[in-house]
Amino acid sequence: MAIRMRKLALLAAPLALLSQLATAALRDGRPHANVMRPPGIPTVQLIAPETPVISRNGTELPPYNTTYYFDQLIDHNNPSLGTFKQRFWHTYEYYEKGGPIIISTPGEGNADGYFSYLTNRTINGQLAQQQNGSTIVIEHRFYGFSNPRPDLSVESLKLHTIQQAIDDLVYFAKTVNLPMPGGDQITPDKAPWILIGGSYSGALTSWTLVK
Ligand SMILES: *[C@@H]1O[C@H](CO)[C@@H](O)[C@H](O)[C@H]1NC(C)=O
Ligand SMILES: *[C@@H]1O[C@H](CO)[C@@H](O)[C@H](O)[C@H]1NC(C)=O
Ligand SMILES: *[C@@H]1O[C@H](CO)[C@@H](O)[C@H](O)[C@H]1NC(C)=O
Ligand SMILES: *[C@@H]1O[C@H](CO)[C@@H](O)[C@H](O)[C@H]1NC(C)=O
């Protein structure tokens, strides 16, 4: 039975991918190869992600699925090229001053739905709960709606490098003003930051540490 299911899954995956390719489009309708992929890192089903989050002291915080936008540098080697909007999700449900800022990216895919990694259904949120931390999920450049360039031309893809992705994480940490009380006082010189990842984003985590 398990083997038969596996065969079916092997067949279903390319078919699903084809149907997604056929419908892949940017918000303005232009076709785009940037498709939703079958999740490599699983998302977690939340019961009501659109309802307010209740912090420890009873304050109502924005829902987990609130999307925020960070002004990220298009090219870290040439900041004069300006910025693009990089999507992220965030909560300070368990945060107390001095706690860590816990960040992860789902990596090479549209990050929609991964806001579940803000919650204590995942190790990120468990750490936040235990250590009084705040959690962030950030979309990787060139995926979903975090695109430094309007297309996937060879010229644009020159900005799709590991080093630029590392620099995105570093620039975000050093620059972001998190939408929470004291959110401008949490840069890595003032608060501990924890980067977590699995698969490609796990490798990216190690490379960020090394670099
Ligand atoms: C959050 O989820 C609700 C219910 O599914 C939806 O109406 C709302 O548009 C979502 N908000 C965002 C920012 O995605
Ligand atoms: C409750 O927590 C919120 C968010 O961290 C904070 O802004 C507020 O001052 C706190 N209120 C009390 C009474 O501690
Ligand atoms: C997770 O957090 C919720 C509050 O959002 C709390 O009610 C629940 O007890 C926590 N679960 C665990 C396993 O700590
Ligand atoms: C978390 O915050 C609470 C309340 O301020 C404090 O009592 C506790 O020691 C903190 N925990 C950690 C791990 O810092």
GROMACS .gro file of C-alpha atoms and ligand atoms in nm:
model
  267
    1MET     CA    1   0.000   0.000   0.000
    2ALA     CA    2   0.273   0.240   0.100
    3ILE     CA    3   0.458   0.164  -0.223
    4ARG     CA    4   0.151   0.219  -0.436
    5MET     CA    5   0.083   0.553  -0.264
    6ARG     CA    6   0.439   0.652  -0.335
    7LYS     CA    7   0.403   0.574  -0.705
    8LEU     CA    8   0.086   0.777  -0.716
    9ALA     CA    9   0.260   1.066  -0.544
   10LEU     CA   10   0.547   1.046  -0.794
   11LEU     CA   11   0.299   1.074  -1.077
   12ALA     CA   12   0.090   1.344  -0.912
   13ALA     CA   13   0.378   1.580  -0.839
   14PRO     CA   14   0.476   1.659  -1.202
   15LEU     CA   15   0.110   1.685  -1.301
   16ALA     CA   16   0.042   1.931  -1.020
   17LEU     CA   17   0.350   2.129  -1.122
   18LEU     CA   18   0.234   2.144  -1.485
   19SER     CA   19  -0.108   2.272  -1.388
   20GLN     CA   20   0.055   2.536  -1.168
   21LEU     CA   21   0.289   2.643  -1.448
   22ALA     CA   22  -0.010   2.693  -1.670
   23THR     CA   23  -0.165   2.938  -1.424
   24ALA     CA   24   0.147   3.110  -1.292
   25ALA     CA   25   0.101   3.485  -1.320
   26LEU     CA   26   0.215   3.804  -1.153
   27ARG     CA   27  -0.044   4.019  -0.975
   28ASP     CA   28  -0.078   4.232  -1.289
   29GLY     CA   29  -0.153   3.926  -1.502
   30ARG     CA   30   0.183   3.877  -1.673
   31PRO     CA   31   0.287   3.510  -1.690
   32HIS     CA   32   0.562   3.415  -1.452
   33ALA     CA   33   0.758   3.096  -1.389
   34ASN     CA   34   0.754   3.173  -1.021
   35VAL     CA   35   0.507   2.908  -0.910
   36MET     CA   36   0.374   2.779  -0.581
   37ARG     CA   37   0.569   2.462  -0.522
   38PRO     CA   38   0.461   2.155  -0.334
   39PRO     CA   39   0.587   2.252   0.011
   40GLY     CA   40   0.931   2.105   0.090
   41ILE     CA   41   0.906   2.245   0.439
   42PRO     CA   42   0.556   2.159   0.559
   43THR     CA   43   0.315   2.433   0.661
   44VAL     CA   44   0.113   2.380   0.977
   45GLN     CA   45  -0.263   2.419   0.976
   46LEU     CA   46  -0.376   2.689   1.217
   47ILE     CA   47  -0.732   2.701   1.339
   48ALA     CA   48  -0.804   3.072   1.290
   49PRO     CA   49  -0.498   3.259   1.159
   50GLU     CA   50  -0.707   3.567   1.081
   51THR     CA   51  -0.821   3.628   1.438
   52PRO     CA   52  -0.631   3.861   1.674
   53VAL     CA   53  -0.343   3.706   1.864
   54ILE     CA   54  -0.368   3.748   2.240
   55SER     CA   55  -0.036   3.837   2.402
   56ARG     CA   56   0.064   3.717   2.748
   57ASN     CA   57  -0.077   4.023   2.918
   58GLY     CA   58  -0.407   3.998   2.732
   59THR     CA   59  -0.339   4.264   2.465
   60GLU     CA   60  -0.488   4.197   2.120
   61LEU     CA   61  -0.213   4.182   1.859
   62PRO     CA   62  -0.248   4.167   1.477
   63PRO     CA   63  -0.347   3.824   1.336
   64TYR     CA   64  -0.069   3.584   1.236
   65ASN     CA   65  -0.156   3.624   0.868
   66THR     CA   66  -0.087   4.001   0.867
   67THR     CA   67   0.162   4.069   0.587
   68TYR     CA   68   0.434   4.330   0.642
   69TYR     CA   69   0.668   4.477   0.381
   70PHE     CA   70   1.036   4.557   0.433
   71ASP     CA   71   1.228   4.794   0.205
   72GLN     CA   72   1.505   4.558   0.101
   73LEU     CA   73   1.804   4.658  -0.111
   74ILE     CA   74   1.770   4.540  -0.472
   75ASP     CA   75   2.147   4.490  -0.499
   76HIS     CA   76   2.367   4.480  -0.190
   77ASN     CA   77   2.667   4.556  -0.410
   78ASN     CA   78   2.500   4.870  -0.543
   79PRO     CA   79   2.259   5.023  -0.288
   80SER     CA   80   2.198   5.318  -0.521
   81LEU     CA   81   1.967   5.089  -0.725
   82GLY     CA   82   1.711   5.135  -0.446
   83THR     CA   83   1.476   4.895  -0.274
   84PHE     CA   84   1.200   4.643  -0.334
   85LYS     CA   85   0.923   4.523  -0.103
   86GLN     CA   86   1.017   4.202   0.078
   87ARG     CA   87   0.726   4.032   0.253
   88PHE     CA   88   0.744   3.918   0.612
   89TRP     CA   89   0.517   3.802   0.892
   90HIS     CA   90   0.573   3.870   1.258
   91THR     CA   91   0.429   3.834   1.605
   92TYR     CA   92   0.533   3.942   1.955
   93GLU     CA   93   0.283   3.718   2.131
   94TYR     CA   94   0.545   3.596   2.383
   95TYR     CA   95   0.790   3.884   2.363
   96GLU     CA   96   0.942   4.049   2.667
   97LYS     CA   97   1.214   4.313   2.644
   98GLY     CA   98   1.554   4.143   2.613
   99GLY     CA   99   1.411   3.831   2.446
  100PRO     CA  100   1.551   3.694   2.119
  101ILE     CA  101   1.427   3.775   1.768
  102ILE     CA  102   1.370   3.439   1.597
  103ILE     CA  103   1.366   3.451   1.218
  104SER     CA  104   1.331   3.193   0.941
  105THR     CA  105   1.262   3.182   0.570
  106PRO     CA  106   1.089   2.893   0.395
  107GLY     CA  107   1.351   2.944   0.122
  108GLU     CA  108   1.288   2.877  -0.244
  109GLY     CA  109   0.912   2.923  -0.266
  110ASN     CA  110   0.618   3.151  -0.220
  111ALA     CA  111   0.600   3.207   0.158
  112ASP     CA  112   0.220   3.229   0.173
  113GLY     CA  113   0.092   3.008   0.455
  114TYR     CA  114   0.425   2.985   0.635
  115PHE     CA  115   0.311   3.235   0.895
  116SER     CA  116   0.235   2.918   1.094
  117TYR     CA  117   0.609   2.930   1.179
  118LEU     CA  118   0.533   3.229   1.400
  119THR     CA  119   0.339   3.008   1.637
  120ASN     CA  120   0.420   2.755   1.906
  121ARG     CA  121   0.302   2.478   1.670
  122THR     CA  122   0.663   2.497   1.543
  123ILE     CA  123   1.002   2.492   1.712
  124ASN     CA  124   1.044   2.862   1.629
  125GLY     CA  125   0.740   2.952   1.836
  126GLN     CA  126   0.830   2.703   2.108
  127LEU     CA  127   1.163   2.882   2.146
  128ALA     CA  128   0.987   3.218   2.153
  129GLN     CA  129   0.746   3.094   2.418
  130GLN     CA  130   1.029   2.960   2.634
  131GLN     CA  131   1.272   3.250   2.583
  132ASN     CA  132   1.028   3.546   2.564
  133GLY     CA  133   1.111   3.588   2.197
  134SER     CA  134   0.946   3.742   1.894
  135THR     CA  135   0.911   3.542   1.571
  136ILE     CA  136   0.952   3.646   1.206
  137VAL     CA  137   0.900   3.459   0.878
  138ILE     CA  138   1.054   3.630   0.576
  139GLU     CA  139   1.007   3.553   0.207
  140HIS     CA  140   1.324   3.480   0.006
  141ARG     CA  141   1.409   3.719  -0.278
  142PHE     CA  142   1.274   3.618  -0.621
  143TYR     CA  143   0.992   3.404  -0.474
  144GLY     CA  144   0.628   3.476  -0.411
  145PHE     CA  145   0.579   3.853  -0.410
  146SER     CA  146   0.929   3.951  -0.296
  147ASN     CA  147   1.082   4.029  -0.631
  148PRO     CA  148   1.375   4.269  -0.669
  149ARG     CA  149   1.315   4.280  -1.044
  150PRO     CA  150   0.992   4.274  -1.248
  151ASP     CA  151   1.097   3.969  -1.452
  152LEU     CA  152   1.318   3.661  -1.456
  153SER     CA  153   1.548   3.774  -1.738
  154VAL     CA  154   1.912   3.665  -1.733
  155GLU     CA  155   2.002   4.021  -1.633
  156SER     CA  156   1.757   4.015  -1.338
  157LEU     CA  157   1.866   3.670  -1.224
  158LYS     CA  158   2.220   3.802  -1.172
  159LEU     CA  159   2.075   3.932  -0.843
  160HIS     CA  160   1.952   3.585  -0.747
  161THR     CA  161   2.260   3.468  -0.560
  162ILE     CA  162   2.327   3.305  -0.224
  163GLN     CA  163   2.533   3.607  -0.121
  164GLN     CA  164   2.244   3.848  -0.195
  165ALA     CA  165   2.010   3.621   0.007
  166ILE     CA  166   2.254   3.623   0.301
  167ASP     CA  167   2.288   4.001   0.271
  168ASP     CA  168   1.906   4.031   0.273
  169LEU     CA  169   1.890   3.856   0.611
  170VAL     CA  170   2.172   4.067   0.754
  171TYR     CA  171   2.037   4.397   0.619
  172PHE     CA  172   1.690   4.309   0.749
  173ALA     CA  173   1.823   4.238   1.099
  174LYS     CA  174   2.033   4.554   1.104
  175THR     CA  175   1.765   4.785   0.962
  176VAL     CA  176   1.413   4.664   1.040
  177ASN     CA  177   1.185   4.856   1.272
  178LEU     CA  178   0.960   4.571   1.386
  179PRO     CA  179   0.591   4.654   1.419
  180MET     CA  180   0.586   4.614   1.798
  181PRO     CA  181   0.660   4.832   2.101
  182GLY     CA  182   1.037   4.894   2.107
  183GLY     CA  183   1.064   4.743   1.759
  184ASP     CA  184   1.340   4.987   1.670
  185GLN     CA  185   1.553   4.866   1.962
  186ILE     CA  186   1.608   4.505   1.854
  187THR     CA  187   1.896   4.522   1.605
  188PRO     CA  188   2.164   4.252   1.659
  189ASP     CA  189   2.381   4.493   1.861
  190LYS     CA  190   2.092   4.529   2.109
  191ALA     CA  191   1.909   4.192   2.105
  192PRO     CA  192   1.995   3.829   2.036
  193TRP     CA  193   1.889   3.703   1.693
  194ILE     CA  194   1.827   3.338   1.607
  195LEU     CA  195   1.816   3.225   1.244
  196ILE     CA  196   1.649   2.888   1.183
  197GLY     CA  197   1.604   2.691   0.862
  198GLY     CA  198   1.554   2.349   0.711
  199SER     CA  199   1.669   2.213   0.374
  200TYR     CA  200   1.796   2.500   0.151
  201SER     CA  201   1.709   2.753   0.419
  202GLY     CA  202   1.903   2.541   0.669
  203ALA     CA  203   2.206   2.561   0.442
  204LEU     CA  204   2.144   2.934   0.406
  205THR     CA  205   2.142   2.958   0.786
  206SER     CA  206   2.486   2.793   0.807
  207TRP     CA  207   2.625   3.007   0.526
  208THR     CA  208   2.495   3.322   0.696
  209LEU     CA  209   2.671   3.216   1.017
  210VAL     CA  210   2.997   3.144   0.833
  211LYS     CA  211   2.985   3.467   0.631
  212LIG     C1  212  -0.610   3.671   0.666
  212LIG     O1  213  -0.707   3.568   0.658
  212LIG     C2  214  -0.838   3.614   0.636
  212LIG     C3  215  -0.932   3.495   0.638
  212LIG     O2  216  -0.886   3.392   0.557
  212LIG     C4  217  -0.845   3.689   0.503
  212LIG     O3  218  -0.975   3.742   0.486
  212LIG     C5  219  -0.745   3.803   0.505
  212LIG     O4  220  -0.743   3.866   0.379
  212LIG     C6  221  -0.607   3.751   0.539
  212LIG     N1  222  -0.517   3.863   0.552
  212LIG     C7  223  -0.404   3.870   0.485
  212LIG     C8  224  -0.324   3.994   0.507
  212LIG     O5  225  -0.365   3.783   0.410
  213LIG     C1  226   0.105   4.442   2.726
  213LIG     O1  227   0.186   4.406   2.616
  213LIG     C2  228   0.187   4.501   2.514
  213LIG     C3  229   0.262   4.440   2.401
  213LIG     O2  230   0.385   4.385   2.441
  213LIG     C4  231   0.249   4.629   2.565
  213LIG     O3  232   0.247   4.728   2.465
  213LIG     C5  233   0.169   4.680   2.683
  213LIG     O4  234   0.234   4.791   2.740
  213LIG     C6  235   0.155   4.571   2.788
  213LIG     N1  236   0.063   4.615   2.890
  213LIG     C7  237   0.086   4.592   3.017
  213LIG     C8  238  -0.021   4.639   3.109
  213LIG     O5  239   0.185   4.535   3.058
  214LIG     C1  240   0.076   2.768   2.259
  214LIG     O1  241   0.036   2.901   2.275
  214LIG     C2  242  -0.102   2.914   2.306
  214LIG     C3  243  -0.134   3.060   2.305
  214LIG     O2  244  -0.121   3.108   2.175
  214LIG     C4  245  -0.129   2.848   2.440
  214LIG     O3  246  -0.268   2.858   2.467
  214LIG     C5  247  -0.087   2.703   2.434
  214LIG     O4  248  -0.099   2.647   2.562
  214LIG     C6  249   0.057   2.691   2.386
  214LIG     N1  250   0.088   2.551   2.362
  214LIG     C7  251   0.190   2.490   2.419
  214LIG     C8  252   0.211   2.347   2.379
  214LIG     O5  253   0.265   2.547   2.495
  215LIG     C1  254   1.044   3.580   3.050
  215LIG     O1  255   0.977   3.692   3.103
  215LIG     C2  256   0.924   3.668   3.232
  215LIG     C3  257   0.841   3.789   3.272
  215LIG     O2  258   0.911   3.907   3.253
  215LIG     C4  259   1.039   3.642   3.328
  215LIG     O3  260   0.989   3.614   3.455
  215LIG     C5  261   1.121   3.523   3.278
  215LIG     O4  262   1.234   3.504   3.359
  215LIG     C6  263   1.163   3.544   3.134
  215LIG     N1  264   1.225   3.422   3.083
  215LIG     C7  265   1.344   3.421   3.023
  215LIG     C8  266   1.391   3.287   2.972
  215LIG     O5  267   1.411   3.521   3.009
   0.00000   0.00000   0.00000
